[in-house]
CSV table of C-alpha atoms in Angstrom, one decimal:
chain,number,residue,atom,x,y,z
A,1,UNK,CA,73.0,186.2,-192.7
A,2,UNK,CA,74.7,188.4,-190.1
A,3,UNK,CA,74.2,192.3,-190.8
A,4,UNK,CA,77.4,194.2,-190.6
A,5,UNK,CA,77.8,198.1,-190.1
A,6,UNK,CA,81.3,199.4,-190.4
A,7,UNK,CA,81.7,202.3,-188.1
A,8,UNK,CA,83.6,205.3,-189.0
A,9,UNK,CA,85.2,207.6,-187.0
A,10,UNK,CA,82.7,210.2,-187.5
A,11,UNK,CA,80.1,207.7,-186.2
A,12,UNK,CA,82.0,206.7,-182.7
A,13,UNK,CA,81.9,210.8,-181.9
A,14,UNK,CA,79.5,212.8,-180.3
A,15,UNK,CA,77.3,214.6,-182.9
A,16,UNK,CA,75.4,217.6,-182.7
A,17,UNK,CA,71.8,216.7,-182.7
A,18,UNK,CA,71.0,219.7,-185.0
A,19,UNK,CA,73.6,219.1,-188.0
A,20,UNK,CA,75.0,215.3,-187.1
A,21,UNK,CA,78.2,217.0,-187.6
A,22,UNK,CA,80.7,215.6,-184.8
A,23,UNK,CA,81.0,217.8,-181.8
A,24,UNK,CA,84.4,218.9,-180.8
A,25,UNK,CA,86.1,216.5,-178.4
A,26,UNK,CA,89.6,216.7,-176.6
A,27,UNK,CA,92.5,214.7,-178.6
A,28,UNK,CA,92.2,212.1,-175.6
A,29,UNK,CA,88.7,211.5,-175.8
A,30,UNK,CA,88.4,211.0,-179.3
A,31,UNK,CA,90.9,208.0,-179.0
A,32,UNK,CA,89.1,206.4,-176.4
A,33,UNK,CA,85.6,206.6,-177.8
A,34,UNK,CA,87.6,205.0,-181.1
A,35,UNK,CA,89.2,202.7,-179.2
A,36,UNK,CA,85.9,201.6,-178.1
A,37,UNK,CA,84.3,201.6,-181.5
A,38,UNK,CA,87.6,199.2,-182.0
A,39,UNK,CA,87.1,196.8,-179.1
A,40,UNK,CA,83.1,196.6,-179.8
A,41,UNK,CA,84.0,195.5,-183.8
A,42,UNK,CA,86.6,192.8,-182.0
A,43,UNK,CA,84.1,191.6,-179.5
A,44,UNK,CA,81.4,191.6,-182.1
A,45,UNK,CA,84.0,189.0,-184.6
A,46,UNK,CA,84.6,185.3,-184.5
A,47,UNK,CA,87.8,185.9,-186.9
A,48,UNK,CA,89.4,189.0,-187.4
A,49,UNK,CA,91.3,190.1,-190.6
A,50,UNK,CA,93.7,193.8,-190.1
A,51,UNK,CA,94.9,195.4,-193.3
A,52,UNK,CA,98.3,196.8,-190.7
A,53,UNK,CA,101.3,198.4,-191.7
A,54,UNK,CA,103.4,197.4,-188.9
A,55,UNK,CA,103.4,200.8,-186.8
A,56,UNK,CA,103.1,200.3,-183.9
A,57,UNK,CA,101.4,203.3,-182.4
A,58,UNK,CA,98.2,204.4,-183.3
A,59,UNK,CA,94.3,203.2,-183.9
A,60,UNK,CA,95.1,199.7,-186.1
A,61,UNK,CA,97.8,198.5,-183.9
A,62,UNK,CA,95.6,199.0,-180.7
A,63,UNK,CA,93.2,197.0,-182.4
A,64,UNK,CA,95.3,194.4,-183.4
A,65,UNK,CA,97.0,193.8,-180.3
A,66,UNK,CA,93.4,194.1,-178.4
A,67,UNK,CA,92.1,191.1,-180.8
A,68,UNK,CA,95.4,189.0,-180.0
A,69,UNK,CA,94.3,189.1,-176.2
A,70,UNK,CA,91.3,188.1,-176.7
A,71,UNK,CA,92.2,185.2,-179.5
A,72,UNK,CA,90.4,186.7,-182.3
């Protein structure tokens, strides 16, 4: 059986080794350190299933249009 660990956001930031809290990070990094938590789950699939709501900015529709290139 394949293990599977769902990442949260918190996860994908840097975290202060003290707490584990998440260290501050820039608007712009955050996105792209999600946006590689996103493409890592993608490459990691062999199907794909997105709960989207059609909107087509933000973290889901990134996703969902990063799976679709790589016919996932």
């Amino acid at each position: 059986a394949r293990r599977v660990h769902w990442v949260t956001p918190a996860e994908a930031l840097p975290a202060d080794p003290a707490t584990g809290q998440p260290l501050p990070v820039p608007h712009w990094l955050a996105a792209q350190l999600l946006q590689r938590r996103n493409e890592a789950m993608v490459d990691d699939c062999d199907l794909l299933y997105a709960l989207w709501n059609g909107d087509r900015t933000g973290g889901t529709f990134n996703a969902v249009r990063y799976a679709a290139s790589r016919h996932r």
